[in-house]
């Protein structure tokens, strides 16, 4: 006789609690139909019928172990787990110890590799700095002396690997940075994981980014220049109002704490488009006051066509060259939108760039053609896509392999004749395209480094020269302006601007001057004394205005105020002593007399109605009836009105010289009235 299994365990193995397997059913005659899958049937307390066990699994040459024996026993007898077998115990301490040793060994190898790289880099720097043989020899001995304790430390770490902590040690990191950084940083604490090889821990990069002039704009007449940067400021410069000191006449932060990415005057010069790091472009007037702000779209809508505005960070924007109310923006939400200044609640049209697979791709720059009929966008997948302004669905021209995929195309510029397009890519190239044959570039210039997503390129006013700037790392040289011939694409000229990157460049057609924005916060203007007109020539000839020193009368400061008695201030006393002194003063200690309650006494008369009871008694039986006769009150002034007529009497002097008053009618007795007219009380 075999006892039935526990109902819960039977349920987990596929059996019901009443002796029937799961899936068993009864036919019309009450007989049981057992599925073929079950391997045994248990009676509810009765005899059990066992089917033959399954054949043992094949052996694959695995050495025997405790876990393998347990699994094989379970396969041979599926119900042996119910016959009192004990669970296997694991030694967690041994497992943790093995894991710790493995981590320590890996960390030690990584640290040793980093130390070797740091030592080699330090040796190279020391050899390059010291050109003299004696100096180089002394530096070599210094390096050797610094390397010895590291070798001993590494050998000691190998011997005592069991006592080391998991992860990189702080002493090794500080020893690696010691020869390079010097002894001045010994007091600074090392926080966080070590930096990868080739990276330096410096805060100068942050300040350098804040000084970047990331936006330039000139009005069509060339009278005013606007600049914007990563420090969130937009500054206004007036060439006619500036002197040689070159100071901005206005500075503001239109987008609060968002970096300025693009600034451009409209075709008439009365408004300014401001594109920043947020999702809403702004339009300002010439004096910097807000005119409109684009609406923000719903970020929870998947189809960007159904949103009224951008839902992600803006990348670029520009005005329509012919229509002064229309402008264009592109964003990280994968759309290019046109807007109307008079309607800030919704965009005019939406253009969605797509990749080869038809997926969404982010546009990094956008522009209009010179006639305003085409809209071009450079995307992150390296493509350049051009649409007809009135057809927003399909592209009119496109090139999928214009630049390297994954790089930001920073600028697109149409030539003045409208047939050529210049593109500045993040792959350090400058390319010239013919939009009529848009499959291959006409010309290409390489090795033009670009580290910023807004590096410019522009055409000269005569449409024969193409200009762009290059970026450099800190201490890596000077940023330059390169001039290329449009037809042959040969380098005509180059100018070293400053020891920082050249980010923005602008060649104004009327002024014939080049404005340059750099990575260290400078805005430079290049002009020709003969060929240039107005602009910077108006302010460089003016002398600096002398600062007027205002004469003000200031009070002389007393260096030792307690030297004279008249300037001494009494020391602060304790509260108890101050109260005792106040009690001695009769004016401060005088207590006001309370009001007299009840009858008067001591020469003071008690006020009637001063108490609640007296006030109630006084007002309990007031006669509030009005016995005055209005007729008599008016006739009191009849004599004065007759002697000195002013208002009514002169009007009736001719028509009614004698005053006629209404006759007093006798009051009717209510007894003579009918019963239904009498007053009912």
XYZ file of C-alpha atoms in Angstrom:
681
model
C 0.000 0.000 0.000
C 1.421 3.399 -1.006
C 0.192 6.520 0.618
C -0.917 9.349 -1.615
C 1.277 12.437 -1.947
C 0.679 15.780 -0.333
C -2.085 17.651 -2.282
C 0.091 20.774 -2.756
C 3.035 18.751 -4.053
C 0.722 16.732 -6.225
C -0.669 19.939 -7.679
C 2.821 21.115 -8.549
C 3.608 17.790 -10.257
C 0.442 17.909 -12.378
C -2.027 15.870 -10.264
C -5.365 16.869 -8.804
C -6.259 16.389 -5.143
C -8.846 13.690 -5.840
C -6.634 11.052 -7.420
C -7.130 12.209 -11.000
C -4.425 13.704 -13.125
C -4.898 17.164 -14.549
C -6.530 16.943 -17.918
C -8.400 13.691 -17.081
C -12.099 13.644 -17.902
C -14.997 11.282 -17.799
C -16.885 9.989 -20.773
C -20.603 9.485 -20.950
C -20.502 6.130 -19.084
C -18.535 7.478 -16.120
C -15.254 5.864 -17.029
C -11.996 7.767 -16.594
C -9.835 8.758 -19.488
C -6.259 9.285 -18.315
C -3.883 11.393 -20.440
C -0.930 9.609 -21.909
C 1.529 12.123 -20.512
C 1.293 11.138 -16.842
C 3.942 8.837 -15.465
C 2.004 7.453 -12.484
C -1.420 7.290 -10.897
C -2.030 7.490 -7.187
C -5.097 6.260 -5.438
C -6.691 8.258 -2.661
C -5.290 6.060 0.098
C -5.486 2.877 -1.959
C -2.989 0.867 -3.960
C -0.768 2.731 -6.338
C 0.075 1.589 -9.834
C 3.487 2.780 -11.052
C 4.527 2.837 -14.670
C 8.066 1.820 -15.528
C 10.545 4.668 -15.046
C 12.035 6.405 -18.083
C 15.403 5.255 -19.409
C 18.443 6.977 -17.875
C 19.903 9.947 -19.777
C 23.014 9.385 -21.873
C 26.385 10.146 -20.309
C 28.531 12.882 -21.875
C 31.739 12.166 -20.008
C 31.062 14.637 -17.200
C 32.965 13.781 -14.007
C 30.717 12.782 -11.141
C 29.923 15.359 -8.465
C 27.318 15.885 -5.827
C 25.133 18.174 -7.923
C 25.251 15.760 -10.875
C 24.297 12.823 -8.671
C 21.327 14.718 -7.315
C 20.095 15.650 -10.794
C 20.557 12.089 -12.110
C 18.723 10.638 -9.134
C 15.851 12.997 -9.770
C 15.721 11.946 -13.387
C 15.722 8.251 -12.505
C 13.075 8.556 -9.875
C 10.865 11.646 -10.216
C 9.310 11.077 -6.784
C 12.489 10.565 -4.827
C 12.314 14.206 -3.754
C 9.393 13.279 -1.507
C 11.226 10.414 0.253
C 13.153 12.505 2.823
C 16.112 13.755 0.769
C 18.001 16.686 2.348
C 18.613 19.924 0.423
C 22.136 20.623 -0.677
C 24.062 23.157 1.395
C 26.391 25.747 -0.116
C 29.452 27.290 1.481
C 28.766 31.001 0.888
C 31.980 32.151 2.535
C 34.055 30.066 0.157
C 32.111 31.443 -2.808
C 32.563 35.063 -1.655
C 36.256 34.478 -1.023
C 36.739 33.047 -4.514
C 34.844 35.986 -6.063
C 36.864 38.501 -4.069
C 40.171 36.999 -5.138
C 39.114 37.058 -8.773
C 38.099 40.738 -8.537
C 41.340 41.676 -6.782
C 43.406 39.935 -9.430
C 41.579 41.694 -12.262
C 41.813 45.097 -10.534
C 45.530 44.612 -9.958
C 46.148 43.884 -13.625
C 44.140 46.931 -14.735
C 45.984 49.192 -12.297
C 49.369 47.896 -13.403
C 48.503 48.615 -17.033
C 47.387 52.133 -16.171
C 50.531 52.746 -14.141
C 52.706 51.699 -17.062
C 50.857 54.068 -19.400
C 51.157 56.942 -16.928
C 54.866 56.286 -16.455
C 55.508 56.230 -20.179
C 53.543 59.435 -20.652
C 55.434 61.122 -17.813
C 58.779 60.091 -19.306
C 57.809 61.469 -22.703
C 56.726 64.800 -21.233
C 59.897 65.154 -19.199
C 62.102 64.330 -22.182
C 60.290 66.840 -24.392
C 60.535 69.614 -21.815
C 64.250 69.252 -21.009
C 66.364 69.675 -24.095
C 69.663 69.993 -22.275
C 71.499 66.718 -21.760
C 72.285 67.429 -18.119
C 68.709 68.425 -17.419
C 67.457 65.328 -19.201
C 69.821 63.136 -17.166
C 68.675 64.661 -13.895
C 65.053 64.253 -14.933
C 65.704 60.606 -15.817
C 67.171 59.964 -12.380
C 64.161 61.663 -10.825
C 61.820 59.460 -12.759
C 63.771 56.369 -11.751
C 63.585 57.329 -8.102
C 59.869 57.765 -8.363
C 59.430 54.475 -10.120
C 61.163 52.358 -7.472
C 58.539 52.641 -4.764
C 55.874 51.773 -7.327
C 57.650 48.542 -8.226
C 58.001 47.608 -4.578
C 54.398 48.489 -3.974
C 53.305 46.301 -6.888
C 55.413 43.380 -5.608
C 53.996 43.785 -2.136
C 50.502 43.860 -3.593
C 51.186 40.566 -5.367
C 52.372 38.933 -2.129
C 49.459 40.193 -0.068
C 46.687 39.861 -2.642
C 44.401 38.256 -0.081
C 44.420 41.373 2.094
C 43.614 43.890 -0.654
C 40.229 45.502 -1.142
C 38.075 44.985 -4.184
C 38.344 47.716 -6.823
C 41.024 50.306 -7.621
C 43.076 51.563 -4.690
C 43.423 55.248 -3.926
C 47.170 55.151 -3.216
C 48.037 53.760 -6.598
C 45.987 56.428 -8.321
C 47.628 59.238 -6.402
C 51.071 57.754 -7.057
C 50.341 57.643 -10.767
C 49.238 61.261 -10.846
C 52.119 62.365 -8.614
C 54.938 63.018 -11.125
C 52.605 64.678 -13.627
C 50.554 66.867 -11.328
C 53.285 67.758 -8.836
C 53.192 67.965 -5.066
C 50.623 70.760 -4.939
C 47.679 68.399 -5.222
C 48.636 66.132 -2.316
C 46.075 67.726 -0.036
C 43.219 67.212 -2.483
C 41.130 64.127 -1.965
C 40.575 61.717 -4.800
C 36.860 61.112 -5.341
C 35.387 58.619 -7.770
C 36.953 56.100 -10.140
C 40.268 56.869 -11.879
C 40.206 58.720 -15.180
C 40.891 56.770 -18.379
C 44.334 57.172 -19.985
C 44.703 60.400 -21.927
C 42.124 62.363 -19.926
C 42.977 65.197 -17.564
C 41.051 66.421 -14.588
C 40.692 70.163 -15.143
C 37.967 72.736 -14.693
C 39.325 74.987 -17.427
C 37.274 73.200 -20.073
C 34.048 74.306 -18.396
C 35.068 77.957 -18.433
C 36.190 77.609 -22.031
C 32.780 76.293 -23.045
C 31.035 79.144 -21.256
C 33.068 81.697 -23.258
C 32.078 80.265 -26.621
C 30.456 82.764 -29.025
C 27.904 80.403 -30.535
C 25.711 82.875 -32.473
C 26.253 85.942 -34.681
C 23.797 88.157 -36.498
C 23.908 91.379 -38.541
C 20.925 93.411 -39.661
C 20.532 93.948 -43.435
C 21.867 97.501 -43.247
C 24.921 96.443 -41.213
C 24.331 98.962 -38.437
C 23.903 96.545 -35.533
C 25.600 93.310 -34.527
C 24.187 90.778 -32.068
C 26.159 88.012 -30.383
C 25.129 85.078 -28.215
C 27.054 82.441 -26.329
C 27.025 79.523 -23.972
C 26.815 81.970 -21.046
C 23.124 82.568 -21.976
C 23.740 86.268 -22.798
C 22.676 88.112 -25.948
C 24.568 91.371 -26.512
C 23.703 94.234 -28.851
C 26.449 96.259 -30.562
C 25.868 99.486 -32.481
C 28.730 100.447 -34.790
C 27.626 104.069 -35.041
C 27.277 104.476 -31.274
C 30.453 102.661 -30.200
C 33.837 104.203 -29.681
C 37.249 102.542 -29.623
C 36.404 100.841 -26.307
C 33.937 98.591 -28.212
C 31.346 98.164 -25.471
C 27.908 96.623 -26.019
C 25.002 98.966 -25.347
C 22.660 96.212 -24.140
C 22.929 92.722 -22.678
C 20.083 90.395 -21.756
C 19.196 86.735 -21.203
C 16.067 86.062 -23.280
C 16.026 82.300 -22.672
C 17.104 82.240 -19.024
C 19.520 79.321 -18.488
C 19.598 77.952 -22.065
C 22.578 78.264 -24.375
C 22.102 80.496 -27.392
C 22.506 78.536 -30.633
C 21.408 80.883 -33.400
C 20.638 84.596 -33.859
C 19.414 86.170 -37.082
C 17.746 89.400 -38.183
C 14.737 89.216 -40.457
C 14.879 90.428 -44.058
C 13.640 93.868 -42.975
C 15.773 94.013 -39.817
C 12.934 94.886 -37.428
C 12.838 91.579 -35.480
C 15.385 88.987 -34.324
C 15.022 85.192 -34.211
C 16.546 83.612 -31.088
C 17.130 79.837 -31.101
C 18.348 78.390 -27.812
C 18.686 75.030 -26.118
C 15.011 74.797 -25.176
C 12.136 73.743 -27.432
C 10.608 77.199 -27.959
C 12.090 79.767 -30.318
C 11.641 83.450 -29.496
C 11.307 86.578 -31.597
C 12.609 89.902 -30.230
C 12.421 93.412 -31.599
C 15.485 95.540 -32.350
C 15.729 96.677 -28.738
C 15.482 93.190 -27.237
C 11.849 93.213 -26.108
C 9.875 89.989 -26.747
C 7.473 89.903 -29.671
C 6.368 86.260 -29.692
C 7.347 82.824 -28.407
C 6.596 79.582 -30.200
C 4.323 77.111 -28.475
C 5.661 73.873 -27.044
C 4.278 70.639 -28.470
C 2.809 67.675 -26.641
C 5.696 65.306 -25.946
C 3.373 62.344 -25.357
C 2.109 62.272 -28.956
C 4.055 59.830 -31.109
C 3.328 61.424 -34.496
C 5.149 64.760 -34.493
C 2.868 66.054 -37.251
C -0.046 66.215 -34.821
C 1.781 68.390 -32.299
C 1.572 72.167 -32.480
C 5.254 72.768 -31.763
C 8.625 71.240 -31.025
C 8.966 68.817 -28.130
C 12.769 68.638 -27.839
C 15.846 70.851 -27.932
C 16.235 73.197 -30.894
C 19.310 72.990 -33.106
C 19.051 75.804 -35.635
C 16.749 78.354 -37.236
C 16.604 81.045 -39.930
C 14.276 83.615 -41.526
C 12.631 83.397 -44.920
C 14.616 85.586 -47.342
C 11.494 87.060 -48.989
C 8.607 86.758 -46.503
C 9.405 88.790 -43.404
C 6.851 87.025 -41.142
C 8.009 83.436 -41.771
C 10.905 81.597 -40.164
C 12.231 78.024 -39.930
C 13.406 75.858 -37.007
C 14.700 72.301 -36.561
C 14.798 70.234 -33.396
C 15.858 66.958 -31.811
C 12.276 65.711 -32.115
C 13.068 64.896 -35.752
C 11.084 67.685 -37.424
C 11.692 70.884 -39.376
C 8.875 73.405 -38.849
C 7.928 76.714 -40.423
C 6.283 79.429 -38.315
C 4.392 82.680 -38.736
C 5.158 85.588 -36.420
C 1.479 86.541 -36.275
C 0.406 83.045 -35.163
C 2.335 81.726 -32.180
C -0.198 79.015 -31.311
C 0.735 76.584 -34.079
C 3.323 76.004 -36.791
C 2.567 76.492 -40.478
C 4.000 73.247 -41.875
C 6.094 70.265 -40.791
C 8.914 68.469 -42.639
C 10.072 65.105 -41.296
C 13.483 63.861 -42.469
C 13.800 60.090 -42.763
C 16.692 57.654 -42.927
C 17.183 54.947 -45.549
C 15.070 52.559 -43.450
C 12.321 55.181 -43.136
C 13.059 55.870 -39.481
C 13.156 59.234 -37.787
C 16.443 61.112 -37.985
C 17.473 64.285 -36.152
C 18.151 67.428 -38.245
C 21.117 69.442 -36.949
C 20.898 72.445 -39.280
C 18.358 73.971 -41.664
C 18.192 76.843 -44.133
C 16.189 78.409 -46.975
C 17.406 78.800 -50.514
C 18.075 82.337 -51.743
C 14.667 82.564 -53.434
C 12.892 80.896 -50.496
C 11.414 78.069 -52.559
C 13.560 75.253 -51.130
C 14.184 74.106 -47.561
C 17.371 72.146 -46.822
C 18.293 70.197 -43.689
C 21.452 68.370 -42.659
C 20.849 65.299 -40.494
C 22.765 63.173 -38.017
C 22.889 60.187 -40.345
C 25.091 62.213 -42.698
C 22.352 62.952 -45.206
C 21.265 66.267 -46.727
C 17.565 66.446 -47.587
C 15.902 69.247 -49.562
C 12.137 69.827 -49.842
C 9.962 72.076 -51.906
C 8.540 74.672 -49.505
C 4.966 73.920 -50.607
C 5.347 70.097 -50.550
C 6.290 68.798 -47.123
C 5.917 65.034 -47.660
C 8.541 63.912 -50.176
C 11.985 65.369 -50.676
C 12.880 67.051 -53.936
C 16.625 66.388 -53.619
C 18.498 64.199 -51.180
C 21.940 62.686 -50.707
C 22.245 59.858 -48.175
C 26.049 59.748 -47.983
C 26.831 63.460 -47.906
C 28.857 63.210 -44.673
C 29.914 60.504 -42.254
C 27.003 58.924 -40.359
C 26.755 59.872 -36.714
C 28.308 63.328 -37.164
C 26.560 66.681 -36.870
C 26.361 68.651 -40.101
C 26.867 72.118 -38.648
C 26.017 74.421 -41.555
C 24.340 74.549 -44.969
C 24.740 77.635 -47.184
C 23.258 78.318 -50.633
C 25.219 80.372 -53.115
C 23.832 83.704 -54.286
C 23.009 82.291 -57.728
C 21.031 79.467 -56.062
C 22.672 76.560 -57.908
C 25.390 75.546 -55.428
C 25.155 74.353 -51.848
C 28.032 74.286 -49.344
C 27.935 71.905 -46.380
C 30.183 71.913 -43.301
C 30.252 68.455 -41.766
C 31.228 67.118 -38.409
C 33.589 64.721 -40.205
C 36.111 67.604 -40.683
C 35.135 68.223 -44.297
C 33.760 71.084 -46.382
C 31.892 70.055 -49.527
C 30.391 71.857 -52.499
C 27.252 70.463 -54.168
C 25.310 71.182 -57.319
C 21.658 70.719 -56.405
C 20.864 69.791 -60.008
C 23.265 66.820 -59.712
C 23.010 65.991 -56.061
C 24.541 62.513 -56.010
C 28.215 63.448 -55.718
C 29.918 66.594 -54.444
C 31.639 68.892 -56.898
C 34.544 69.574 -54.543
C 35.607 68.510 -51.082
C 38.162 69.825 -48.585
C 39.325 67.635 -45.719
C 41.244 67.989 -42.441
C 39.172 70.969 -41.348
C 38.547 70.082 -37.728
C 35.177 70.979 -36.246
C 34.342 70.461 -32.566
C 31.170 72.551 -32.362
C 27.681 71.800 -33.732
C 27.393 75.300 -35.227
C 30.653 75.781 -37.164
C 29.820 78.077 -40.080
C 30.625 78.316 -43.756
C 29.572 81.165 -46.046
C 30.006 82.594 -49.544
C 31.626 85.895 -50.398
C 29.401 88.695 -51.751
C 30.747 88.134 -55.290
C 29.961 84.390 -54.960
C 33.540 83.348 -55.831
C 35.041 82.461 -52.438
C 33.944 80.057 -49.726
C 34.967 80.697 -46.096
C 34.989 78.431 -43.049
C 36.741 78.174 -39.696
C 38.562 75.392 -37.885
C 38.518 74.210 -34.290
C 41.490 73.438 -32.073
C 41.917 71.900 -28.655
C 43.158 73.939 -25.750
C 46.868 74.546 -26.200
C 46.817 72.847 -29.603
C 47.484 75.893 -31.775
C 45.417 78.692 -33.276
C 42.019 78.596 -34.912
C 42.096 79.677 -38.540
C 39.871 81.057 -41.272
C 40.276 79.255 -44.606
C 39.344 80.813 -47.957
C 38.653 78.459 -50.885
C 38.065 79.225 -54.522
C 34.582 78.152 -55.526
C 35.504 76.840 -58.968
C 38.705 74.923 -58.201
C 38.365 74.634 -54.410
C 42.005 75.558 -53.931
C 42.999 77.215 -50.690
C 43.507 80.885 -51.453
C 44.340 82.243 -48.036
C 44.259 81.455 -44.345
C 44.161 83.724 -41.285
C 45.160 82.822 -37.759
C 42.372 84.302 -35.671
C 43.214 83.424 -32.068
C 44.470 80.593 -29.879
C 40.964 79.108 -29.742
C 38.438 77.583 -32.115
C 36.705 79.599 -34.826
C 33.016 78.825 -34.381
C 30.994 81.402 -36.305
C 31.832 83.397 -39.428
C 29.687 85.879 -41.321
C 30.480 87.855 -44.485
C 28.114 90.800 -44.850
C 27.425 91.739 -48.494
C 26.858 95.483 -47.941
C 29.644 96.141 -45.446
C 32.081 93.741 -47.139
C 33.361 92.792 -43.681
C 33.825 89.398 -42.008
C 32.556 88.816 -38.458
C 34.088 85.911 -36.535
C 32.988 84.343 -33.235
C 35.599 82.314 -31.369
C 35.638 79.722 -28.636
C 37.260 81.998 -26.049
C 34.548 84.657 -26.039
C 35.898 87.022 -28.716
C 33.926 88.556 -31.586
C 36.320 89.870 -34.223
C 35.621 92.009 -37.295
C 37.908 91.871 -40.347
C 37.605 94.805 -42.748
C 39.503 96.444 -45.577
C 40.176 100.182 -45.236
C 39.447 100.724 -48.919
C 36.889 98.115 -49.971
C 34.816 97.933 -46.776
C 31.940 100.291 -46.069
C 30.847 101.675 -42.683
C 30.511 98.986 -39.981
C 33.659 98.698 -37.913
C 35.209 101.688 -39.705
C 32.794 103.983 -37.863
C 33.926 103.056 -34.359
C 37.651 102.393 -34.694
C 38.340 106.040 -35.588
C 36.643 107.327 -32.438
C 38.683 107.902 -29.322
C 37.748 106.414 -26.019
C 35.541 108.537 -23.883
C 37.124 109.701 -20.679
C 35.414 108.481 -17.598
C 34.008 111.364 -15.647
C 34.854 111.145 -11.995
C 31.857 112.348 -10.055
C 32.729 114.538 -7.069
C 30.892 113.286 -4.025
C 31.090 114.280 -0.386
C 31.743 111.308 1.793
C 31.822 111.126 5.530
C 35.234 110.644 7.062
C 35.751 107.259 8.554
C 36.934 107.010 12.162
C 39.454 104.247 12.335
C 39.367 104.044 16.168
C 35.808 105.022 17.103
C 36.218 104.285 20.821
C 39.071 106.757 21.171
C 36.664 109.724 21.582
C 33.832 109.718 24.127
C 31.324 111.204 21.685
C 31.690 108.242 19.339
C 31.549 105.579 21.983
C 28.593 103.301 21.945
C 27.273 101.925 25.208
C 27.958 98.294 25.726
C 25.061 95.939 25.642
C 23.882 95.234 29.160
C 22.034 92.248 30.441
C 18.241 92.275 30.474
C 17.983 92.221 34.253
C 20.194 95.269 34.717
C 18.320 97.133 32.007
C 14.984 96.450 33.729
C 16.347 97.606 37.066
C 17.513 100.841 35.486
C 14.134 101.395 33.824
C 12.345 100.983 37.156
C 14.333 103.906 38.532
C 13.169 106.138 35.701
C 9.794 107.735 36.698
C 8.743 108.262 33.081
C 9.362 104.675 32.007
C 7.918 103.277 35.262
C 4.689 105.344 35.096
C 1.646 103.112 34.871
C -1.388 104.630 33.138
C -4.502 104.914 35.325
C -7.247 102.438 34.525
C -10.703 103.741 33.548
C -13.194 104.449 36.360
C -15.758 101.716 36.787
C -18.985 102.600 38.574
C -19.477 105.968 40.315
C -16.715 108.542 40.080
C -14.161 108.901 42.816
C -10.978 110.791 43.551
C -12.015 113.724 41.394
C -12.695 111.516 38.351
C -16.199 111.273 36.954
C -17.438 107.841 36.019
C -18.532 107.506 32.437
C -22.203 106.688 31.915
C -22.591 103.546 29.909
C -19.091 102.401 30.554
C -20.238 98.994 31.730
C -22.295 96.447 29.857
C -25.264 96.686 32.209
C -25.406 100.487 32.098
C -25.172 100.462 28.322
C -28.103 98.042 28.079
C -30.204 100.120 30.520
C -29.417 103.280 28.571
C -30.507 101.846 25.235
C -33.375 99.635 26.357
C -36.198 102.217 25.997
C -35.066 104.637 23.297
C -37.766 106.611 21.517
C -36.747 106.437 17.888
C -39.873 108.067 16.409
C -39.294 111.007 14.073
C -41.591 113.880 15.114
C -40.095 116.433 12.736
C -42.342 117.976 10.060
C -40.561 118.285 6.704
C -42.829 121.129 5.620
C -41.912 123.223 8.618
C -38.230 122.383 8.181
C -38.316 123.761 4.646
C -40.371 126.849 5.502
C -37.759 127.856 8.065
C -35.632 128.998 5.155
C -38.459 130.794 3.337
C -37.563 134.264 4.596
C -33.897 133.918 3.606
C -34.869 132.537 0.179
C -37.245 135.457 -0.369
C -34.638 138.057 0.507
C -31.771 136.454 -1.388
C -33.244 134.414 -4.245
C -30.650 132.312 -6.020
C -31.967 128.979 -7.290
C -35.719 128.654 -7.861
C -37.137 132.158 -7.312
C -35.503 133.837 -10.356
C -37.016 131.205 -12.652
C -40.553 132.038 -11.492
C -40.045 135.818 -11.191
C -42.051 136.608 -14.348
C -44.435 133.681 -14.678
C -45.365 133.239 -11.014
C -44.094 136.113 -8.867
C -46.277 135.119 -5.943
C -45.396 131.809 -4.426
C -48.266 129.346 -4.294
C -48.064 126.491 -1.834
C -50.140 123.376 -1.806
C -53.103 123.483 0.509
C -53.158 121.196 3.462
C -55.884 118.646 2.990
C -57.681 117.422 6.080
C -57.068 113.863 6.981
C -59.944 111.519 6.193
C -61.508 109.683 9.053
C -61.210 105.971 8.628
C -64.708 105.507 9.968
C -66.143 107.060 6.783
C -64.276 104.629 4.538
C -65.844 101.355 3.452
C -64.970 98.266 5.354
C -62.719 96.817 2.644
C -60.565 100.028 2.519
C -59.841 100.218 6.211
C -56.359 99.380 7.413
C -56.144 95.942 8.843
C -54.080 95.634 11.998
